Coordinates of N, CA and C in Angstrom, one line a residue:
M1 N 0.9 93.3 -23.2 CA 1.2 94.7 -22.6 C 1.9 93.8 -20.9
F2 N 1.7 92.8 -20.8 CA 2.5 92.2 -20.1 C 3.8 91.5 -21.0
K3 N 3.4 91.2 -21.7 CA 4.7 90.6 -22.3 C 5.5 91.0 -22.9
R4 N 5.1 92.8 -23.1 CA 5.8 93.7 -23.5 C 7.0 94.0 -22.5
L5 N 6.2 93.9 -21.0 CA 6.9 94.2 -19.9 C 8.1 93.4 -20.0
I6 N 7.5 92.2 -19.8 CA 8.6 90.7 -19.3 C 9.4 90.7 -20.8
I7 N 9.8 91.4 -21.9 CA 10.5 91.4 -22.8 C 11.6 92.5 -21.9
S8 N 11.0 93.9 -22.1 CA 11.7 95.0 -21.3 C 12.3 94.4 -19.8
L9 N 11.9 93.6 -19.1 CA 12.7 93.0 -18.2 C 13.7 92.4 -18.0
F10 N 13.2 91.7 -19.3 CA 14.3 90.6 -19.8 C 15.7 91.3 -19.9
L11 N 15.8 92.3 -20.7 CA 17.0 93.4 -21.7 C 17.8 93.5 -20.5
V12 N 16.6 93.9 -19.2 CA 17.4 94.6 -18.0 C 18.0 93.5 -17.3
L13 N 17.3 92.5 -16.9 CA 18.0 91.5 -16.5 C 19.5 91.0 -17.1
L14 N 19.3 90.6 -18.3 CA 20.9 90.5 -19.0 C 21.7 91.4 -18.6
L15 N 21.3 93.0 -18.4 CA 22.5 93.3 -18.1 C 23.1 93.6 -16.5
F16 N 22.1 92.6 -16.1 CA 22.7 92.6 -14.2 C 22.9 91.3 -14.3
A17 N 23.0 90.4 -15.3 CA 23.4 88.7 -15.1 C 24.9 88.7 -14.2
S18 N 24.8 87.8 -13.8 CA 26.5 87.5 -13.3 C 27.4 87.0 -14.0
S19 N 27.3 86.3 -15.2 CA 27.8 85.6 -16.4 C 27.0 85.5 -17.6
K20 N 27.9 84.8 -18.2 CA 27.0 84.5 -19.7 C 26.4 83.4 -19.7
A21 N 26.7 82.2 -18.5 CA 26.0 81.1 -18.4 C 24.6 81.5 -17.7
S22 N 24.5 82.8 -17.1 CA 23.5 83.1 -16.4 C 23.0 83.9 -17.2
A23 N 23.5 84.5 -18.4 CA 22.3 85.2 -19.0 C 22.0 84.4 -19.6
D24 N 22.2 83.3 -20.1 CA 22.0 82.3 -21.2 C 21.0 81.5 -21.1
N25 N 20.7 81.1 -19.3 CA 19.8 80.4 -18.9 C 18.4 81.3 -18.5
I26 N 18.5 82.3 -18.3 CA 17.5 83.8 -18.6 C 16.5 83.7 -19.4
R27 N 17.7 83.6 -20.5 CA 17.1 83.7 -22.0 C 16.1 82.6 -22.4
T28 N 17.2 81.4 -21.5 CA 16.0 80.1 -22.0 C 14.5 80.1 -21.5
G29 N 15.1 80.6 -19.8 CA 13.9 80.5 -19.3 C 12.9 80.8 -19.9
L30 N 13.3 82.5 -19.9 CA 12.5 83.4 -20.4 C 11.6 83.1 -22.0
G31 N 12.6 82.7 -22.5 CA 12.1 81.8 -24.0 C 10.7 80.8 -23.8
Y32 N 11.0 79.8 -22.3 CA 9.8 79.2 -22.6 C 8.6 79.7 -21.9
Y33 N 9.1 81.1 -21.1 CA 7.8 81.4 -20.2 C 6.8 82.1 -21.1
K34 N 7.6 82.7 -22.2 CA 6.7 83.6 -23.5 C 6.0 82.6 -24.0
L35 N 6.6 81.1 -24.8 CA 5.8 80.5 -25.4 C 4.6 79.7 -24.0
G36 N 4.8 80.1 -22.8 CA 3.5 79.7 -21.9 C 3.9 78.0 -21.7
E37 N 5.0 77.9 -21.7 CA 5.7 76.7 -20.9 C 6.5 76.9 -19.9
Y38 N 5.5 76.9 -18.7 CA 5.3 77.4 -17.4 C 6.7 76.5 -16.8
S39 N 6.3 75.3 -16.9 CA 6.8 74.4 -16.2 C 8.1 74.2 -16.5
K40 N 8.6 74.2 -17.8 CA 10.2 74.3 -18.4 C 10.9 75.4 -18.0
A41 N 10.2 76.4 -18.0 CA 10.5 78.0 -17.3 C 10.9 77.9 -15.9
E42 N 10.1 77.4 -15.2 CA 10.4 76.9 -13.7 C 11.5 76.3 -13.3
A43 N 11.6 74.8 -14.6 CA 12.8 74.4 -14.1 C 14.2 74.8 -14.4
T44 N 14.0 75.8 -15.2 CA 15.1 76.4 -15.9 C 15.5 77.2 -15.1
F45 N 14.5 78.2 -14.6 CA 15.3 79.3 -13.1 C 15.4 78.5 -11.9
R46 N 15.1 77.4 -11.8 CA 15.9 76.4 -10.8 C 16.9 75.7 -10.8
N47 N 17.2 75.3 -11.7 CA 18.5 75.0 -12.3 C 19.6 75.8 -12.0
L48 N 19.0 77.0 -12.6 CA 20.0 78.2 -12.1 C 20.5 78.8 -10.9
L49 N 19.4 78.6 -10.3 CA 19.5 78.9 -8.6 C 19.9 78.1 -7.6
Q50 N 20.2 77.4 -8.4 CA 21.2 75.5 -7.9 C 22.5 76.2 -7.7
K51 N 23.0 76.5 -8.8 CA 24.5 77.3 -9.5 C 24.7 78.6 -8.5
E52 N 23.8 79.6 -8.6 CA 23.7 80.9 -8.0 C 22.7 81.1 -7.4
P53 N 22.3 80.5 -6.3 CA 21.2 81.1 -5.2 C 21.2 82.1 -4.7
H54 N 21.8 83.5 -5.1 CA 21.2 84.8 -4.7 C 21.1 85.7 -5.6
N55 N 21.4 84.8 -7.0 CA 20.5 85.7 -8.1 C 18.9 85.7 -8.2
N56 N 18.7 87.0 -7.5 CA 17.7 87.9 -7.8 C 16.9 88.1 -9.1
Q57 N 17.5 88.3 -9.9 CA 17.0 87.7 -11.3 C 16.2 86.7 -11.3
A58 N 16.8 86.1 -11.3 CA 16.4 83.7 -11.5 C 15.3 84.0 -10.6
K59 N 15.2 84.9 -9.3 CA 14.2 84.0 -8.5 C 13.2 85.3 -8.4
Y60 N 13.2 86.1 -9.1 CA 12.0 86.9 -9.9 C 11.6 86.1 -11.3
M61 N 12.4 85.5 -11.6 CA 11.5 85.0 -13.3 C 11.1 83.8 -13.1
L62 N 11.4 82.9 -11.0 CA 11.2 81.9 -11.1 C 9.6 82.1 -10.3
A63 N 9.3 83.2 -9.8 CA 8.4 83.8 -8.9 C 6.8 83.8 -10.3
I64 N 7.8 84.4 -11.0 CA 6.4 84.6 -12.1 C 5.9 83.3 -12.8
S65 N 6.8 82.7 -12.9 CA 6.7 81.3 -13.4 C 5.8 80.7 -12.5
L66 N 6.0 80.2 -11.0 CA 5.6 79.5 -10.8 C 3.9 80.4 -10.5
V67 N 3.2 81.4 -10.4 CA 2.2 82.5 -10.1 C 1.2 81.4 -11.6
Q68 N 1.5 81.5 -12.5 CA 1.3 81.2 -14.0 C 0.9 80.3 -13.2
Q69 N 1.6 79.2 -12.8 CA 1.2 77.7 -12.4 C 0.3 77.6 -11.1
K70 N -0.1 78.7 -10.6 CA -1.1 78.5 -9.5 C 0.0 78.6 -8.0
K71 N 1.2 78.4 -8.1 CA 1.8 77.8 -7.0 C 2.2 79.2 -5.9
F72 N 1.1 79.9 -5.2 CA 1.0 81.0 -5.3 C 2.3 81.4 -3.6
N73 N 1.6 80.2 -2.8 CA 2.5 80.2 -1.4 C 4.2 80.6 -1.8
E74 N 4.5 79.4 -2.9 CA 6.4 79.4 -3.5 C 6.6 80.8 -4.1
A75 N 5.3 81.6 -4.7 CA 6.1 82.8 -5.4 C 6.1 83.6 -4.5
K76 N 5.0 83.7 -3.7 CA 5.5 85.0 -2.2 C 6.4 85.1 -1.5
Q77 N 7.3 83.6 -1.5 CA 8.5 83.7 -0.6 C 9.5 84.0 -1.4
Y78 N 10.2 83.9 -3.0 CA 10.4 84.6 -3.9 C 10.6 86.3 -3.8
Y79 N 9.3 86.5 -3.6 CA 9.2 87.6 -3.5 C 9.5 88.5 -2.8
K80 N 9.3 87.9 -1.5 CA 9.6 88.5 -0.4 C 10.9 88.5 -0.4
D81 N 11.9 87.6 -0.7 CA 13.7 87.2 -0.8 C 13.6 88.3 -1.2
I82 N 13.8 88.5 -2.6 CA 13.9 89.6 -3.2 C 14.2 90.9 -2.4
I83 N 12.2 91.4 -1.6 CA 12.2 92.3 -1.5 C 13.5 93.1 -0.1
V84 N 13.7 91.6 0.7 CA 14.8 92.3 1.7 C 16.3 92.1 1.1
S85 N 16.8 91.1 -0.4 CA 17.9 90.8 0.1 C 18.4 91.7 -1.4
S86 N 17.5 92.6 -2.7 CA 18.0 93.4 -3.7 C 18.4 94.7 -3.7
N87 N 18.9 94.8 -4.4 CA 19.5 96.4 -4.4 C 18.8 96.8 -5.6
N88 N 18.9 95.9 -6.7 CA 17.8 96.3 -8.1 C 16.3 97.3 -7.6
E89 N 16.6 98.1 -7.8 CA 15.0 98.6 -6.8 C 13.8 98.0 -8.4
S90 N 14.3 98.0 -9.3 CA 13.0 97.8 -10.4 C 12.6 96.1 -10.0
L91 N 13.7 95.1 -9.3 CA 13.0 94.1 -8.9 C 12.4 94.2 -7.9
V92 N 12.7 95.0 -7.0 CA 12.0 95.2 -6.0 C 11.1 95.7 -6.3
S93 N 10.8 96.9 -7.1 CA 9.7 97.1 -7.0 C 8.6 96.3 -7.4
L94 N 8.5 96.2 -8.9 CA 8.3 94.0 -9.7 C 8.1 93.6 -8.4
S95 N 8.6 92.9 -7.3 CA 8.2 91.8 -6.2 C 7.1 93.0 -5.4
Q96 N 7.6 93.9 -5.3 CA 6.1 94.0 -4.2 C 4.6 94.1 -4.8
K97 N 4.9 94.9 -6.4 CA 3.7 94.7 -7.1 C 3.1 93.2 -6.8
G98 N 4.0 92.3 -7.3 CA 3.6 90.4 -7.5 C 2.8 90.2 -6.2
L99 N 3.5 90.8 -5.3 CA 3.1 90.3 -3.5 C 1.8 90.7 -3.4
S100 N 1.8 92.0 -3.6 CA 0.2 93.0 -3.7 C -0.9 92.2 -4.8
N101 N -0.6 91.6 -5.6 CA -1.1 91.5 -6.4 C -1.8 89.7 -6.1
L102 N -1.0 89.3 -5.6 CA -1.3 87.8 -4.5 C -1.9 88.4 -3.2
G103 N -2.3 89.6 -2.7 CA -3.1 90.0 -1.8 C -2.5 89.6 -0.8
E104 N -1.2 90.4 -0.9 CA -0.6 90.3 0.6 C 0.2 91.4 0.8
N105 N 0.9 92.0 2.1 CA 1.2 92.9 2.5 C 2.9 93.3 1.9
S106 N 3.3 94.1 1.4 CA 4.9 94.0 0.8 C 5.7 94.2 1.8
A107 N 5.6 95.0 3.2 CA 6.5 95.2 4.0 C 7.0 94.6 4.9
L108 N 8.1 94.2 4.7 CA 9.2 93.5 5.1 C 10.2 94.0 5.9
S109 N 10.2 94.8 6.0 CA 11.6 95.3 6.4 C 11.9 95.9 7.8
G110 N 11.2 95.9 8.8 CA 11.3 96.0 10.4 C 12.6 96.8 10.2
N111 N 13.0 96.4 11.5 CA 13.9 97.2 12.3 C 15.5 96.7 11.7
S112 N 15.7 97.6 10.6 CA 17.3 97.1 10.1 C 18.2 97.6 10.5
N113 N 18.1 98.7 11.5 CA 19.2 99.3 11.9 C 19.7 99.0 13.3
V114 N 19.2 97.9 14.1 CA 20.0 97.4 15.1 C 21.4 96.7 14.5
N115 N 22.0 96.9 15.3 CA 23.5 96.0 15.4 C 24.1 95.5 16.1
R116 N 23.1 95.9 17.6 CA 23.3 94.8 18.4 C 22.3 94.5 19.2
A117 N 22.6 93.3 20.1 CA 21.1 92.9 20.8 C 21.5 92.0 21.7
V118 N 21.0 92.2 23.3 CA 21.4 91.2 24.6 C 19.8 90.9 24.4
I119 N 19.8 89.3 24.0 CA 18.8 88.1 24.5 C 18.7 87.5 25.5
N120 N 17.5 87.8 25.9 CA 17.4 86.7 27.7 C 16.8 85.5 26.9
V121 N 17.7 84.2 27.6 CA 17.3 83.0 27.2 C 16.4 82.6 28.1
N122 N 16.3 81.6 28.2 CA 15.7 80.8 29.4 C 16.3 79.1 28.9
T123 N 16.5 79.0 30.0 CA 17.9 77.3 30.4 C 17.4 76.4 31.0
A124 N 17.9 75.1 30.2 CA 17.1 73.9 30.9 C 18.6 72.9 30.6
G125 N 19.5 73.1 32.0 CA 20.6 72.5 31.8 C 21.3 73.4 31.1
S126 N 21.4 71.8 29.6 CA 22.9 72.6 28.7 C 21.4 73.4 27.6
V127 N 20.5 73.6 27.0 CA 19.8 73.4 26.4 C 19.3 75.3 26.6
M128 N 19.5 76.0 25.8 CA 18.6 77.5 26.0 C 17.9 77.7 24.8
V129 N 16.9 78.1 25.0 CA 15.6 78.5 24.5 C 15.3 79.9 23.6
V130 N 15.6 80.2 22.6 CA 15.1 82.2 22.8 C 13.7 81.8 22.1
N131 N 12.9 82.9 22.9 CA 11.9 83.2 22.6 C 11.6 84.1 21.5
N132 N 10.6 84.5 21.0 CA 10.0 85.4 20.6 C 11.1 85.4 19.1
V133 N 11.2 85.0 18.5 CA 11.4 85.1 17.2 C 11.0 84.8 15.9
T134 N 10.8 85.8 15.0 CA 9.8 86.0 14.1 C 10.3 85.8 12.8
L135 N 9.8 85.2 12.4 CA 10.5 84.4 10.8 C 8.8 85.3 9.8
N136 N 10.2 85.9 8.6 CA 9.6 86.5 7.9 C 8.4 87.9 7.9
N137 N 8.4 88.0 9.1 CA 8.1 88.8 9.9 C 6.4 88.8 9.8
K138 N 6.1 87.2 9.8 CA 4.6 87.1 10.3 C 4.5 85.8 11.2
L139 N 5.3 84.9 11.4 CA 5.3 83.9 12.2 C 6.2 84.5 13.6
K140 N 6.0 84.6 15.1 CA 6.3 84.4 16.2 C 6.7 83.0 16.7
T141 N 8.0 82.6 17.3 CA 8.0 81.2 17.4 C 9.6 81.4 18.4
S142 N 9.6 80.0 18.6 CA 10.9 79.9 19.8 C 11.6 79.1 19.6
F143 N 12.9 79.2 19.3 CA 14.4 78.0 19.2 C 14.9 77.6 20.0
I144 N 15.8 76.6 19.8 CA 16.8 75.7 20.8 C 18.0 76.7 20.4
L145 N 18.8 77.3 20.7 CA 20.5 77.7 20.8 C 20.9 76.9 20.1
D146 N 21.8 76.4 18.7 CA 22.6 75.3 18.9 C 23.5 75.8 17.7
T147 N 24.8 76.5 18.3 CA 25.7 76.3 18.1 C 26.4 75.4 17.2
G148 N 26.3 74.0 17.7 CA 26.5 73.0 17.3 C 26.5 72.6 15.5
A149 N 24.8 73.0 15.2 CA 24.5 72.9 14.5 C 25.2 74.3 12.9
S150 N 25.4 73.5 11.9 CA 25.8 73.8 10.9 C 24.3 74.6 10.0
Y151 N 23.7 74.1 10.6 CA 22.4 74.9 9.7 C 20.9 74.8 10.7
T152 N 20.7 76.2 10.7 CA 19.0 76.3 11.5 C 18.5 75.8 11.0
T153 N 16.9 74.8 11.4 CA 16.3 74.0 11.0 C 15.0 74.5 11.5
I154 N 14.2 74.2 10.9 CA 12.7 74.4 11.1 C 12.1 73.1 10.9
S155 N 10.6 72.6 11.9 CA 10.0 72.0 11.6 C 9.1 71.7 10.5
T156 N 8.5 70.8 9.5 CA 7.5 70.6 8.8 C 6.2 71.7 9.1
A157 N 5.5 71.5 10.3 CA 4.6 72.8 10.4 C 4.9 73.9 9.8
T158 N 6.2 74.4 10.4 CA 6.6 76.0 10.5 C 6.6 76.5 9.0
A159 N 7.3 75.5 8.3 CA 7.9 75.7 7.1 C 6.6 75.8 6.7
N160 N 5.3 75.2 6.5 CA 3.8 75.1 6.0 C 3.4 76.5 6.5
A161 N 3.6 76.6 7.6 CA 3.2 78.2 8.4 C 3.5 79.0 7.1
L162 N 5.0 79.1 7.1 CA 5.3 80.0 6.1 C 5.5 80.2 4.8
G163 N 4.8 78.7 4.1 CA 4.3 78.7 3.0 C 5.7 78.8 2.1
I164 N 6.6 77.9 2.7 CA 8.1 77.4 2.1 C 7.6 75.4 1.3
S165 N 7.9 76.1 0.8 CA 7.8 74.5 -0.6 C 9.1 73.5 -0.8
T166 N 9.5 72.5 0.3 CA 10.2 71.8 -0.2 C 10.0 71.1 -1.3
Q167 N 9.2 70.8 -2.2 CA 9.0 69.7 -3.4 C 10.1 69.7 -4.4
N168 N 11.0 71.3 -4.5 CA 12.0 70.9 -5.4 C 13.1 70.9 -4.6
A169 N 13.1 71.4 -3.3 CA 14.2 71.7 -2.6 C 15.3 70.4 -2.8
Q170 N 16.8 70.9 -2.1 CA 18.1 69.6 -2.0 C 17.6 68.6 -0.8
T171 N 17.9 67.7 -1.0 CA 18.3 66.8 -0.2 C 19.5 66.9 0.5
V172 N 19.5 67.3 1.9 CA 20.7 67.1 2.8 C 20.8 65.6 3.7
R173 N 21.7 65.0 4.0 CA 21.7 63.7 5.0 C 22.6 64.7 6.3
V174 N 21.7 64.4 7.1 CA 22.5 65.3 8.6 C 22.4 63.7 9.6
M175 N 23.1 64.0 10.5 CA 23.5 63.4 11.9 C 22.0 63.9 12.7
T176 N 21.8 63.1 13.7 CA 20.2 63.6 14.7 C 21.1 62.7 15.7
G177 N 20.3 63.5 16.6 CA 20.5 62.4 18.1 C 19.7 60.8 17.7
S178 N 18.8 60.2 16.5 CA 18.3 59.3 16.1 C 19.4 58.5 14.8
G179 N 20.0 59.2 14.8 CA 20.7 58.3 13.4 C 21.0 59.8 12.4
Y180 N 20.7 58.9 11.2 CA 20.8 59.8 10.0 C 19.4 60.3 9.4
A181 N 19.1 61.0 9.0 CA 18.0 61.6 8.3 C 18.2 62.6 7.5
D182 N 17.3 62.6 6.4 CA 17.8 63.3 5.3 C 16.7 64.4 5.2
A183 N 17.0 65.8 5.0 CA 16.3 67.2 5.1 C 16.4 67.8 4.3
K184 N 15.2 68.9 3.9 CA 15.5 69.4 2.7 C 15.9 70.9 3.1
L185 N 16.8 71.0 2.3 CA 17.2 72.4 2.4 C 16.9 73.8 1.6
V186 N 16.5 74.7 2.6 CA 14.9 75.8 2.0 C 15.7 77.5 2.8
K187 N 15.7 78.6 2.3 CA 16.1 79.6 3.0 C 14.7 80.6 3.7
I188 N 15.0 80.6 4.7 CA 14.0 81.5 5.3 C 14.0 83.5 5.0
S189 N 13.6 84.1 4.5 CA 13.8 85.2 3.5 C 14.1 85.9 4.9
K190 N 13.8 85.9 6.1 CA 14.3 86.9 7.5 C 14.0 86.3 8.8
I191 N 15.2 86.4 9.5 CA 14.7 85.9 11.2 C 15.2 87.0 11.8
E192 N 14.1 87.4 12.5 CA 14.4 88.7 13.7 C 14.0 88.2 15.0
V193 N 15.1 88.5 15.7 CA 15.2 88.4 17.4 C 15.8 89.9 18.1
Q194 N 14.4 90.2 18.8 CA 14.8 92.0 19.8 C 15.4 93.0 18.6
G195 N 15.1 92.7 17.4 CA 15.7 93.8 16.4 C 16.6 93.4 15.8
I196 N 17.2 92.6 16.0 CA 18.3 92.2 14.9 C 18.0 91.2 13.9
S197 N 18.2 91.2 12.5 CA 17.9 90.4 11.8 C 18.9 90.0 11.0
A198 N 18.8 88.7 10.5 CA 19.5 88.0 9.4 C 18.3 87.8 7.9
T199 N 18.5 88.1 6.9 CA 17.9 87.6 5.8 C 18.8 86.5 5.1
N200 N 17.4 85.6 4.4 CA 18.5 84.5 3.4 C 19.0 83.9 4.0
V201 N 18.5 83.4 5.1 CA 18.7 82.0 6.0 C 18.8 80.9 5.8
E202 N 19.8 80.2 5.5 CA 19.6 78.7 4.8 C 19.2 78.1 5.9
A203 N 18.0 77.2 5.6 CA 17.9 76.2 7.1 C 17.6 75.3 6.3
L204 N 17.5 73.9 7.7 CA 16.9 72.5 7.2 C 15.4 72.3 7.6
V205 N 14.7 72.0 6.6 CA 13.3 71.3 6.7 C 13.1 70.1 7.4
L206 N 13.4 70.1 9.3 CA 13.7 68.5 9.7 C 13.1 68.5 11.1
D207 N 12.1 67.6 11.3 CA 11.2 67.1 12.9 C 11.9 66.7 13.6
L208 N 12.1 67.7 15.0 CA 12.8 66.8 15.6 C 12.2 65.9 17.0
P209 N 12.5 65.5 18.1 CA 12.1 64.8 18.8 C 10.6 65.7 19.6
A210 N 11.5 66.8 19.7 CA 10.1 68.5 20.7 C 9.3 68.1 19.8
H211 N 9.0 67.9 18.0 CA 7.8 68.8 17.4 C 6.4 66.9 17.1
K212 N 6.0 67.2 18.1 CA 4.9 66.7 18.5 C 3.7 67.1 18.0
G213 N 3.2 66.8 17.2 CA 1.3 67.0 16.3 C 2.0 68.3 15.5
D214 N 0.7 68.9 15.3 CA 1.2 69.7 13.6 C 1.2 70.8 13.9
K215 N 1.6 71.9 15.2 CA 1.9 72.9 15.8 C 2.8 73.6 15.4
S216 N 3.4 74.8 14.8 CA 3.8 75.2 14.0 C 4.5 76.7 15.4
D217 N 3.6 76.4 16.0 CA 3.8 78.2 17.2 C 4.5 77.3 18.6
D218 N 5.1 76.2 18.3 CA 6.0 76.0 20.3 C 7.0 75.9 20.1
M219 N 7.6 74.9 18.9 CA 8.8 75.2 19.1 C 9.1 75.1 17.6
A220 N 10.1 75.8 17.1 CA 10.5 76.0 15.6 C 11.5 75.0 15.0
G221 N 12.6 75.1 15.5 CA 13.6 74.0 15.0 C 14.7 74.5 16.0
L222 N 15.7 74.3 15.8 CA 17.2 74.6 16.4 C 17.8 76.4 15.4
L223 N 18.0 77.3 16.1 CA 18.7 78.5 15.8 C 20.2 78.2 16.2
G224 N 20.6 77.3 14.3 CA 22.2 77.2 14.4 C 23.0 78.2 13.7
M225 N 24.3 78.0 12.8 CA 25.7 78.8 12.7 C 24.7 79.4 11.5
S226 N 24.0 79.0 10.7 CA 23.5 79.5 9.5 C 22.8 80.8 9.4
F227 N 22.2 81.3 11.0 CA 21.9 82.0 11.2 C 23.0 83.0 12.4
L228 N 23.7 82.2 13.3 CA 24.5 82.8 14.2 C 25.8 83.3 13.1
D229 N 26.2 82.7 12.3 CA 27.7 82.7 11.5 C 27.7 84.4 11.1
R230 N 26.1 85.2 11.2 CA 26.1 86.9 10.6 C 26.7 87.7 11.9
F231 N 26.8 86.8 12.7 CA 27.2 87.7 14.5 C 28.3 87.8 15.0
K232 N 28.5 88.4 15.6 CA 29.9 88.0 16.9 C 28.7 87.9 18.5
T233 N 28.8 86.5 18.5 CA 27.9 85.8 18.9 C 28.3 85.6 20.6
T234 N 27.8 86.3 21.3 CA 28.4 85.8 23.1 C 27.3 85.0 23.8
I235 N 27.5 84.1 24.4 CA 26.7 83.4 25.4 C 27.2 83.3 26.6
N236 N 26.6 84.1 27.3 CA 26.8 84.1 29.2 C 26.0 83.2 29.9
K237 N 26.1 82.1 29.9 CA 24.8 80.8 30.6 C 24.3 81.5 32.2
Q238 N 25.7 81.6 32.6 CA 25.4 82.5 34.3 C 24.1 84.1 34.0
R239 N 24.0 84.9 33.4 CA 22.8 85.5 33.0 C 21.6 84.9 32.3
G240 N 21.8 83.7 31.9 CA 21.0 83.2 30.7 C 20.8 84.6 29.5
Q241 N 22.1 85.5 29.1 CA 21.7 85.9 27.8 C 22.8 85.5 26.7
V242 N 22.6 85.7 25.4 CA 22.9 85.7 24.6 C 23.3 87.3 23.4
T243 N 24.7 87.9 23.4 CA 24.9 88.8 22.6 C 24.9 88.6 21.2
L244 N 24.3 89.5 20.9 CA 24.4 89.3 19.1 C 24.7 90.7 18.5
E245 N 26.3 90.4 17.5 CA 26.7 92.1 17.4 C 26.8 91.2 15.7
R246 N 26.7 92.5 15.4 CA 26.4 92.3 13.5 C 27.9 92.6 13.2
L247 N 28.4 91.9 12.6 CA 30.2 91.7 11.7 C 29.8 92.7 10.9

């Protein structure tokens, strides 16, 4: 029964494939999946996502390949990513069922109608700290606001708390205050602060000097431009406020 569902899904995925190369990769990966060669299916869909990072069809096929290998936390992350980003009702429904089968609530909607938020921040010299930032509707934490950072960053502890795997993530070399460092490029399904949110936010897993010990709830990292670029951002240091307006 399940294999018949996969074959039917395969036909749907080909219809929505963004290119011939995408369709070919999906076909190849599905072939491995049907043969029970789940690690090869995983590698095929990861390769496709490196070329097309917003390809939700590939994310779903990668998720079910991960489930077959008992890599449940990473599979959950891809299911959630699809739920908050895809317009394909079939894929969203299948991802919700996938999450449910793994014992997790699929509700990730939050308040997506907020287009403007005025956020009070704590300041310490030139540092501005944004509190009560919610990641993937399950982890509330704080970030340092950094308009000079190209990427949002999260600590290793925060990534672990969110179930984000860095095992096959792209490595990015970045300059920090202590010199160059290698960081893993991942995606956070949803970042929300005071009702305004962004989905599929690229982030670097990078431990900063402030990350002492292994607690994930003290300071997650830097809230950088991979999040802030989604909004018109106005900073009023005198009032200790940041205004985000959806573009």
